[in-house]
CSV table of C-alpha atoms (C1' of nucleotides) in Angstrom, one decimal:
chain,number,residue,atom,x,y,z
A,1,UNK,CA,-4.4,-5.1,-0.7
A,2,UNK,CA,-3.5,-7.5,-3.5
A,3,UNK,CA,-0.7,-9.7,-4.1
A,4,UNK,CA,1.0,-9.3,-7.3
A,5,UNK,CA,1.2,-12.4,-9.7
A,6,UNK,CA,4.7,-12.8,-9.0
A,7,UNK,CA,4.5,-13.7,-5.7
A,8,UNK,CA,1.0,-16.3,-6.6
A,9,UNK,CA,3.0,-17.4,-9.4
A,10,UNK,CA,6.2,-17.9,-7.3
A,11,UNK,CA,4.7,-19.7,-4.7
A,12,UNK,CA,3.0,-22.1,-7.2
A,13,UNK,CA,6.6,-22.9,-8.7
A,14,UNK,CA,8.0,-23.8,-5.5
A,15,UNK,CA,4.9,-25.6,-4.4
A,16,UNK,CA,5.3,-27.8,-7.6
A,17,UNK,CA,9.4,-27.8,-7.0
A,18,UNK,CA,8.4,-29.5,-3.3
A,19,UNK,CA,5.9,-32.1,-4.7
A,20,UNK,CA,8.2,-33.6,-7.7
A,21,UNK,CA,11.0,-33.5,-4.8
A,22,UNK,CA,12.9,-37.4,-5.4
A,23,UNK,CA,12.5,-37.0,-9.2
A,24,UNK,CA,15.8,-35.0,-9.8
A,25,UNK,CA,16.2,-31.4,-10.6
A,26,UNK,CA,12.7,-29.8,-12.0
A,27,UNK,CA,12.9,-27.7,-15.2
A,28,UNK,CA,11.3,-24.3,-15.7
A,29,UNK,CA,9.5,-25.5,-19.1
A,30,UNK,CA,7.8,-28.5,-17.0
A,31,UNK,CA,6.7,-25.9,-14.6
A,32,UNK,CA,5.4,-23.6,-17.2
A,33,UNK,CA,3.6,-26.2,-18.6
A,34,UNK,CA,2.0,-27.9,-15.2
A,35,UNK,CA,0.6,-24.3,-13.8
A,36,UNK,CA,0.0,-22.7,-17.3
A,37,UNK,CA,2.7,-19.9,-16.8
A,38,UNK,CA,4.8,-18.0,-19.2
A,39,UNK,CA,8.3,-19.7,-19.3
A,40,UNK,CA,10.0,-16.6,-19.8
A,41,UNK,CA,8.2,-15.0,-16.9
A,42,UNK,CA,8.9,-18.0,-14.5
A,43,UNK,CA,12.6,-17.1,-15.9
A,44,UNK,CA,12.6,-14.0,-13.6
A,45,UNK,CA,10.9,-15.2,-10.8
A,46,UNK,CA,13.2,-17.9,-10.1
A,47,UNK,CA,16.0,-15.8,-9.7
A,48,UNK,CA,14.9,-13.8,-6.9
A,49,UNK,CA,14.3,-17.0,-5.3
A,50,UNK,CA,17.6,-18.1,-5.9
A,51,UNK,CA,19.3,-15.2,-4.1
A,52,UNK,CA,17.0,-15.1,-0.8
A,53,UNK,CA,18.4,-18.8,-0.3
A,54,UNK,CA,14.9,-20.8,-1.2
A,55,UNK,CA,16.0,-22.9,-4.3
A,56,UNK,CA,19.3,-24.2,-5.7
A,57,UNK,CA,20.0,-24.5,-9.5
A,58,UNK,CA,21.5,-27.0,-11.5
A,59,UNK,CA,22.6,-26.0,-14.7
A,60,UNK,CA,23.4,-28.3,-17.5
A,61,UNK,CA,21.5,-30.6,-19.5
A,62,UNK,CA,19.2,-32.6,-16.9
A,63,UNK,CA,19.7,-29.7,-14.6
A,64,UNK,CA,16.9,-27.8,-12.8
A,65,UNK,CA,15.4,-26.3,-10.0
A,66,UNK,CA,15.5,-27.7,-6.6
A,67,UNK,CA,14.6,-26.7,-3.3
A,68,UNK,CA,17.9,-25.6,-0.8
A,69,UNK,CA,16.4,-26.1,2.4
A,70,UNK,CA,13.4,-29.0,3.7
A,71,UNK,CA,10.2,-28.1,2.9
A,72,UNK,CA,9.5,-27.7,6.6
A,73,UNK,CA,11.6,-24.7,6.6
A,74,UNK,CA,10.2,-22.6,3.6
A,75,UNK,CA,7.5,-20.4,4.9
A,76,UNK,CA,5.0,-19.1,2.8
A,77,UNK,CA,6.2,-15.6,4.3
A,78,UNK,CA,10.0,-16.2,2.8
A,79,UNK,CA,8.6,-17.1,-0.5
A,80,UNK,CA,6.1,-13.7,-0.9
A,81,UNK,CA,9.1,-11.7,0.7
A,82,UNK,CA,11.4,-12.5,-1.4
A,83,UNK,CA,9.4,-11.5,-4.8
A,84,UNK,CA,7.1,-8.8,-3.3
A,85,UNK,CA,9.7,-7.1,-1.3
A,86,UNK,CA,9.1,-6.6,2.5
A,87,UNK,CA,5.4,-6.7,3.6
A,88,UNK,CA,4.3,-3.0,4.4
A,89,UNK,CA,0.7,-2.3,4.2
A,90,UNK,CA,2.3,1.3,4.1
A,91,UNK,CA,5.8,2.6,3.4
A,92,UNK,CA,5.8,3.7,7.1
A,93,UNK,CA,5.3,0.2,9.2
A,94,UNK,CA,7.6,-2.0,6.7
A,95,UNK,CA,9.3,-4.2,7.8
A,96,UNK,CA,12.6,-3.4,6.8
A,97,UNK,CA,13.7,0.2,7.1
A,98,UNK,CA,10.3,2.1,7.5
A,99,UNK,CA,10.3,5.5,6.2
A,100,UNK,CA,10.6,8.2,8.6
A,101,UNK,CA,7.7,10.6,8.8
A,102,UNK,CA,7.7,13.8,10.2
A,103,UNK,CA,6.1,12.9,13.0
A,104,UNK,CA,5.0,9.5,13.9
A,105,UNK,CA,4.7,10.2,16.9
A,106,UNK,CA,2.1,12.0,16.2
A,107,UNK,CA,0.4,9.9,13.7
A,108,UNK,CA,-3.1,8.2,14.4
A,109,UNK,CA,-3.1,5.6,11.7
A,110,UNK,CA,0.3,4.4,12.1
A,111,UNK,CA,-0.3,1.8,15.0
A,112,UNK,CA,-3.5,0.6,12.5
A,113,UNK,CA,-1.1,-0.2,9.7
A,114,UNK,CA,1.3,-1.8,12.5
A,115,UNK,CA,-1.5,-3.9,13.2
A,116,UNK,CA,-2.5,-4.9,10.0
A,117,UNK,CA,1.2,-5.9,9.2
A,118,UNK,CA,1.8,-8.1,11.8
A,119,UNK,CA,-1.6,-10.1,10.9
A,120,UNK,CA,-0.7,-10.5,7.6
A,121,UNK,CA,3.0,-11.9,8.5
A,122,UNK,CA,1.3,-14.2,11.5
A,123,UNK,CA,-0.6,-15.4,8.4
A,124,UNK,CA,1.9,-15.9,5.4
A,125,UNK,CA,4.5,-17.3,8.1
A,126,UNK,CA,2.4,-19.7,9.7
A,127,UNK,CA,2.6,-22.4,6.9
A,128,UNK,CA,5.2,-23.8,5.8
A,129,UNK,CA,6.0,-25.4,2.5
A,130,UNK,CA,5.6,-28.7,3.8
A,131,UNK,CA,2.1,-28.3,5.2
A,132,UNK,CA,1.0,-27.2,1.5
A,133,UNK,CA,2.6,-29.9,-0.2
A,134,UNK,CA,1.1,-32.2,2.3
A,135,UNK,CA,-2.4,-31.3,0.8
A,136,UNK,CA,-1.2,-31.2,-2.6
A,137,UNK,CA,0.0,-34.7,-2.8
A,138,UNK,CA,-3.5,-35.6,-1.5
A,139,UNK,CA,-5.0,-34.2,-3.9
A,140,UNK,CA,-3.1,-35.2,-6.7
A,141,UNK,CA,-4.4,-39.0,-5.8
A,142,UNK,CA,-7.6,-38.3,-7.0
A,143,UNK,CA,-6.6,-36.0,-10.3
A,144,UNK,CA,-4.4,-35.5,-12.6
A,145,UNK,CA,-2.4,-33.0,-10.3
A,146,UNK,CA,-3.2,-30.1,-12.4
A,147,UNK,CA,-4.3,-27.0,-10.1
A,148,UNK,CA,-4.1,-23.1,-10.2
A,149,UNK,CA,-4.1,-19.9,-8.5
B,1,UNK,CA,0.8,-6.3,0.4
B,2,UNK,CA,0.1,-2.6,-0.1
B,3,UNK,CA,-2.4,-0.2,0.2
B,4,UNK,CA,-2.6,2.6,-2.2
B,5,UNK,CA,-2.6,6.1,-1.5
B,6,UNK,CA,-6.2,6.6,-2.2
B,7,UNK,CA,-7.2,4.5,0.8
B,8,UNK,CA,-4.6,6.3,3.2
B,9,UNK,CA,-5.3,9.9,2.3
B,10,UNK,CA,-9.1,8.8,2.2
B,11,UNK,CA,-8.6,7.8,5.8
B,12,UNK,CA,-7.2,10.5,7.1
B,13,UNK,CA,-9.4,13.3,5.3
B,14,UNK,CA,-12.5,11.2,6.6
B,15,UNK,CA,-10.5,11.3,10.2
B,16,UNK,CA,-10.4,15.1,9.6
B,17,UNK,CA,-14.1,15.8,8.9
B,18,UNK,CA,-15.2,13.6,12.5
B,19,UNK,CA,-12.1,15.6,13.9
B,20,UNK,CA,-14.1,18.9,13.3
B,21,UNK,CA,-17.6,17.7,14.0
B,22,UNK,CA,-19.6,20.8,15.0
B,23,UNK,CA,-17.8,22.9,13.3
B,24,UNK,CA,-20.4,22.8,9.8
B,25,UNK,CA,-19.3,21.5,6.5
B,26,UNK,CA,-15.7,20.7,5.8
B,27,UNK,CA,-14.2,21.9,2.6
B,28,UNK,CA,-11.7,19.8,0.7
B,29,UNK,CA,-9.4,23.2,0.8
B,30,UNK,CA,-9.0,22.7,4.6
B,31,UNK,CA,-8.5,19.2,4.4
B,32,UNK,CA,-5.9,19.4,1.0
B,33,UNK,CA,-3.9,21.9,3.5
B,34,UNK,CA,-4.2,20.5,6.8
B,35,UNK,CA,-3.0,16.9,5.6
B,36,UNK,CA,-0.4,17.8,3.0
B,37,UNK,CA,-3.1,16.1,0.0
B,38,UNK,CA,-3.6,17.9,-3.6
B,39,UNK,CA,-7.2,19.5,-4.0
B,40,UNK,CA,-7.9,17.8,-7.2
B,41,UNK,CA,-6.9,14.5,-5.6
B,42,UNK,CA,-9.0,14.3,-3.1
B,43,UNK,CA,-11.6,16.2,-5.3
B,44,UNK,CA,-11.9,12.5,-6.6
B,45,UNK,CA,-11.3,10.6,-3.5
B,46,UNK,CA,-14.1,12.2,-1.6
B,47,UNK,CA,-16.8,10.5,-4.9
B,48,UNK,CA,-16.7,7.2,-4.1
B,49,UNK,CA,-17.1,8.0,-0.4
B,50,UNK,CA,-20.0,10.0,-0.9
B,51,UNK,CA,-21.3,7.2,-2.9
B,52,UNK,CA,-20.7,4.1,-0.7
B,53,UNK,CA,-22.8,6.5,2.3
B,54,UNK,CA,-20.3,7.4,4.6
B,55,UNK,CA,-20.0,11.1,3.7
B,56,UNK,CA,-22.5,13.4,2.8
B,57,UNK,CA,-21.9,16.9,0.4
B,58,UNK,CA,-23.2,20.1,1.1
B,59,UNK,CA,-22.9,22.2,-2.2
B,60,UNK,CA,-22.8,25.6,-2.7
B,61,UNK,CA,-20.8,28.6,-0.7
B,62,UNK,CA,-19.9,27.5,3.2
B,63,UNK,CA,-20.6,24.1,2.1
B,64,UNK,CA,-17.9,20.7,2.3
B,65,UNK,CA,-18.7,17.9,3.4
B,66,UNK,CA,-20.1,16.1,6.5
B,67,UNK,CA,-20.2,12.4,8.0
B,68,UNK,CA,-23.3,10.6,6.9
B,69,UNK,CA,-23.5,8.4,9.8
B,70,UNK,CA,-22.0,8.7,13.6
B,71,UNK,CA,-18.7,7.9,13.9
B,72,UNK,CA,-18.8,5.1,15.8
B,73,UNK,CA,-20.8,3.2,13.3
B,74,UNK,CA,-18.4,3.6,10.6
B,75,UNK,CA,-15.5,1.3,10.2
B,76,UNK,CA,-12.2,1.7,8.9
B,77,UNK,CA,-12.7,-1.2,6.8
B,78,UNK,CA,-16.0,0.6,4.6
B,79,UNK,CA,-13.7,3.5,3.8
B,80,UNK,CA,-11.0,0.7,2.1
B,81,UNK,CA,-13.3,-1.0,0.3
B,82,UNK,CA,-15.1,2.1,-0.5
B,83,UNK,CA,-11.8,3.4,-2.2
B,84,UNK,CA,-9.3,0.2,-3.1
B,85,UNK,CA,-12.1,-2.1,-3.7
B,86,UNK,CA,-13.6,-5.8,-2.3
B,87,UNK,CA,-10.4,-6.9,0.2
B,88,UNK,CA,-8.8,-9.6,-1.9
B,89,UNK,CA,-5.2,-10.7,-1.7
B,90,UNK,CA,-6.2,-12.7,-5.2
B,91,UNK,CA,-9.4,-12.3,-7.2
B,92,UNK,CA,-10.2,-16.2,-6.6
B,93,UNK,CA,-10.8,-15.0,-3.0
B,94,UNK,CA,-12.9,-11.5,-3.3
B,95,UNK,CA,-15.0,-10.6,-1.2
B,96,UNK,CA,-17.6,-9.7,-3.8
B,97,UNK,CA,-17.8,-12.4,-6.9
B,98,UNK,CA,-14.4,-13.9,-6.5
B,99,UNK,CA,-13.3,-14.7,-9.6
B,100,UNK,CA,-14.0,-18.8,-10.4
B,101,UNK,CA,-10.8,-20.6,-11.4
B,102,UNK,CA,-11.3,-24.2,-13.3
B,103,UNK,CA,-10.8,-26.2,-10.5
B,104,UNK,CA,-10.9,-24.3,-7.2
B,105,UNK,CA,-11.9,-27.4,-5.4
B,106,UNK,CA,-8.3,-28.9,-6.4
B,107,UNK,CA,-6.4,-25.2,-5.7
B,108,UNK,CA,-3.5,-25.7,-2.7
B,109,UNK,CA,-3.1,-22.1,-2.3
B,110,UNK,CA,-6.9,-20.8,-2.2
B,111,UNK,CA,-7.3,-21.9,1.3
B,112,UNK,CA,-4.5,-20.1,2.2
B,113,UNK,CA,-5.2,-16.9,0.7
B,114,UNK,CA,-8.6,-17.2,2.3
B,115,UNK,CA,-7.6,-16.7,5.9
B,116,UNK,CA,-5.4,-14.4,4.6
B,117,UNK,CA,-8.3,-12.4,3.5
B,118,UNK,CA,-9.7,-13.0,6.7
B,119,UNK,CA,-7.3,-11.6,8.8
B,120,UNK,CA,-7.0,-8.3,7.2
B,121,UNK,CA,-10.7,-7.8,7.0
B,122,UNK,CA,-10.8,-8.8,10.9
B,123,UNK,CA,-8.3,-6.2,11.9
B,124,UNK,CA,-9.5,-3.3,9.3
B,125,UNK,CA,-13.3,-3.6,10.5
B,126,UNK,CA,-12.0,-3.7,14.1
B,127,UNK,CA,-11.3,-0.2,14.5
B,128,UNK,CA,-14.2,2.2,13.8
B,129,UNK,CA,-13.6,6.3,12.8
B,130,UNK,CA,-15.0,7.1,16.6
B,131,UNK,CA,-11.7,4.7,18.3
B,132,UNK,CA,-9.4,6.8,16.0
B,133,UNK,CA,-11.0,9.8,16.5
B,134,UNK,CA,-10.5,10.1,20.0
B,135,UNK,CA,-6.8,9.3,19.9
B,136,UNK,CA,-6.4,12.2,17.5
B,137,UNK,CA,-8.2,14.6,19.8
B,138,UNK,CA,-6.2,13.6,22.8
B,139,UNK,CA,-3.0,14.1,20.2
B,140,UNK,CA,-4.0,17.6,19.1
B,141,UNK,CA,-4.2,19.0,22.6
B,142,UNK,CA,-0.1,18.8,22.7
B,143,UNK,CA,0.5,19.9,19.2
B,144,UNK,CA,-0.5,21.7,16.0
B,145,UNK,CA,-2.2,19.1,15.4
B,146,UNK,CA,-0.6,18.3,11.6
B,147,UNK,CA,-0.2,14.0,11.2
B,148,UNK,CA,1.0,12.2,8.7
B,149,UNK,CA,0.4,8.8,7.0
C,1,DA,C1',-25.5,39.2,-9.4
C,2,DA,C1',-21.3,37.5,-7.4
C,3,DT,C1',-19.0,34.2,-4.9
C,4,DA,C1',-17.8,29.8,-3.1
C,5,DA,C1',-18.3,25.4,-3.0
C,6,DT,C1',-19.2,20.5,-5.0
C,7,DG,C1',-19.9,17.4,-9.3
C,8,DT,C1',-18.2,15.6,-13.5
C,9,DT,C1',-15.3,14.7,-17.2
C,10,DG,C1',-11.2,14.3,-19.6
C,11,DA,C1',-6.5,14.5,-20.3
C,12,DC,C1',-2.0,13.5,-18.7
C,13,DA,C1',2.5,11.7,-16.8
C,14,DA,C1',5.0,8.6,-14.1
C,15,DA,C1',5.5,4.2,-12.2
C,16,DA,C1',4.7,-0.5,-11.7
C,17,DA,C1',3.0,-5.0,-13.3
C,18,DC,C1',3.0,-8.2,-16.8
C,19,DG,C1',4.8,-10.8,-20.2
C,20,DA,C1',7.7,-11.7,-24.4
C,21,DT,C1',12.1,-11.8,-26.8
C,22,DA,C1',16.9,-12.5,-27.6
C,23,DG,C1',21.4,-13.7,-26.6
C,24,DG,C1',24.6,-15.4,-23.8
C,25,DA,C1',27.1,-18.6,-20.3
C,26,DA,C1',27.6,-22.9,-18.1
C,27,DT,C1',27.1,-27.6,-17.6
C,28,DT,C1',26.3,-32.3,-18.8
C,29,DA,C1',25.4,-36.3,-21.9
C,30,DA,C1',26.6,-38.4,-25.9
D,1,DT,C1',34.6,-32.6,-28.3
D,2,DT,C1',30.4,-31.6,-29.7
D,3,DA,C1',25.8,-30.8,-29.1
D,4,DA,C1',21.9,-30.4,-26.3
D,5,DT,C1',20.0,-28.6,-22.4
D,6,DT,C1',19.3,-25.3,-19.1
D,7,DC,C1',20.1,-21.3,-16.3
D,8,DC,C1',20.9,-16.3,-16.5
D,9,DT,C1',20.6,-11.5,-17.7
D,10,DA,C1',19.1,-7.5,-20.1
D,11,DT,C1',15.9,-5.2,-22.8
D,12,DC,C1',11.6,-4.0,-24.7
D,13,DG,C1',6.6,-3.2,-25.3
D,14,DT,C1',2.1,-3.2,-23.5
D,15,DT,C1',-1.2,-2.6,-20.1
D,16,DT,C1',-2.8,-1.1,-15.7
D,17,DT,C1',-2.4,1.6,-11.7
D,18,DT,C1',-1.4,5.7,-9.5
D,19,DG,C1',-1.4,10.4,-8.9
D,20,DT,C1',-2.1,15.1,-10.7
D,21,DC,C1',-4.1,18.9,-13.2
D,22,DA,C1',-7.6,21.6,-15.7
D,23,DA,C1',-12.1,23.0,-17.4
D,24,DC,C1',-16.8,23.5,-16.9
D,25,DA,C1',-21.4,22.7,-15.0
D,26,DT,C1',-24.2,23.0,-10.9
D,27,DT,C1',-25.9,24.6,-6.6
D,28,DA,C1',-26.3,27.5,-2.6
D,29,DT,C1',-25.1,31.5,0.1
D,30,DT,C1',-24.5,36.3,0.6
DNA sequence: AATAATGTTGACAAAAACGATAGGAATTAA
DNA sequence: TTAATTCCTATCGTTTTTGTCAACATTATT
């Protein structure tokens, strides 16, 4: 029951993407350097991102990182999908393609892990990148803006 | 998002011994082969449930094991944490001595992995071993009796 | 005494997580 | 056009987790 760094670390970069939003295209090594990650690491997690539709890139000198939809429209739940993979307390109750079992029907902790699923999604897709942000930028008034986990 | 195998199988071999309450001690052997587990697996499964009190052993020939307490009183949530550890979608959030990050108090993301935490402890100490129990019974008076998951 | 069961420890392999490195390819600014 | 900047991809090594197996000691029954 743990998420991996990936998807903590991912969420950070986006959440930092979202708060520098009017200040052009943001680079990987300033957000390595803001949320203390490996640049190289943040490397492979932006791509992921990329591909589920999240953020944009802008290559070239000045180019970036920015977001490709409002900040209202990122979910929390997109963001941990995208770099943990569908959310599946266990193989059998994922939400994409669930594995067949011999016989679910038959199976007592199935409807449990059901269960559990669908609290965790009501949770991860109940706040959206904007709501986040929102608190960031408050916070950042009375600090230097530098925050973690 | 996932649960490990430890806390699955340790589910269902703990749903196994209430299953066949009155019948004496329950040998890992029957469990291993009514559930599909390896022997030596859940030789190290069973440990920490013994330890964290919610099975007793009973060494020796015709010996196994046997519930410590009544089966309504224990929840599916003990057995997790007696396996998997403290629920904590990140360590700043355990539920035993969350891990202190420099400034928490600025963190955008803790609050959000807090009610995350929250939610799956809520549903996972919902259900106790008795509420399962009973379904199962009801399930093995159609079939063999052999679940999955 | 022999048997059947747990308790304990260690070793082991496979997979995943984590992070680093290197070398492009593409774009823009100068 | 050149150089700088940045994304992009692939690979590699380390560590941790996960899952399995085996050997031996301990205890209780028969």
């Amino acid at each position: 029951m743990r998420l991996s760094t990936k998807g903590r670390y991912g969420l950070r970069a986006v959440l930092e993407i979202a708060a520098r939003h009017g200040e052009g295209p943001v680079t990987t090594q300033t957000i390595a350097q803001n949320q203390g990650i490996s640049e190289r690491y943040l490397d492979q997690i932006m791509i992921p991102l990329k591909r589920s539709g999240i953020i944009n890139s802008v290559r070239g000198a000045r180019g970036g990182y920015v977001l490709a939809k409002k900040a209202e429209a990122i979910k929390v739940g997109d963001i941990i999908r995208a770099l943990e993979g569908p959310i599946a307390p266990a193989d059998c109750v994922s939400e994409q393609s669930p594995l067949q079992c011999r016989r679910q029907e038959m199976c007592i902790t199935r409807p449990l892990w059901a269960k559990l699923r669908d609290s965790i999604t009501e949770v991860l897709d109940s706040y959206t990148l904007a709501e986040l942000a929102e608190e960031a930028a408050a916070m950042k008034k009375e600090d230097t803006g530098h925050y973690n986990i």
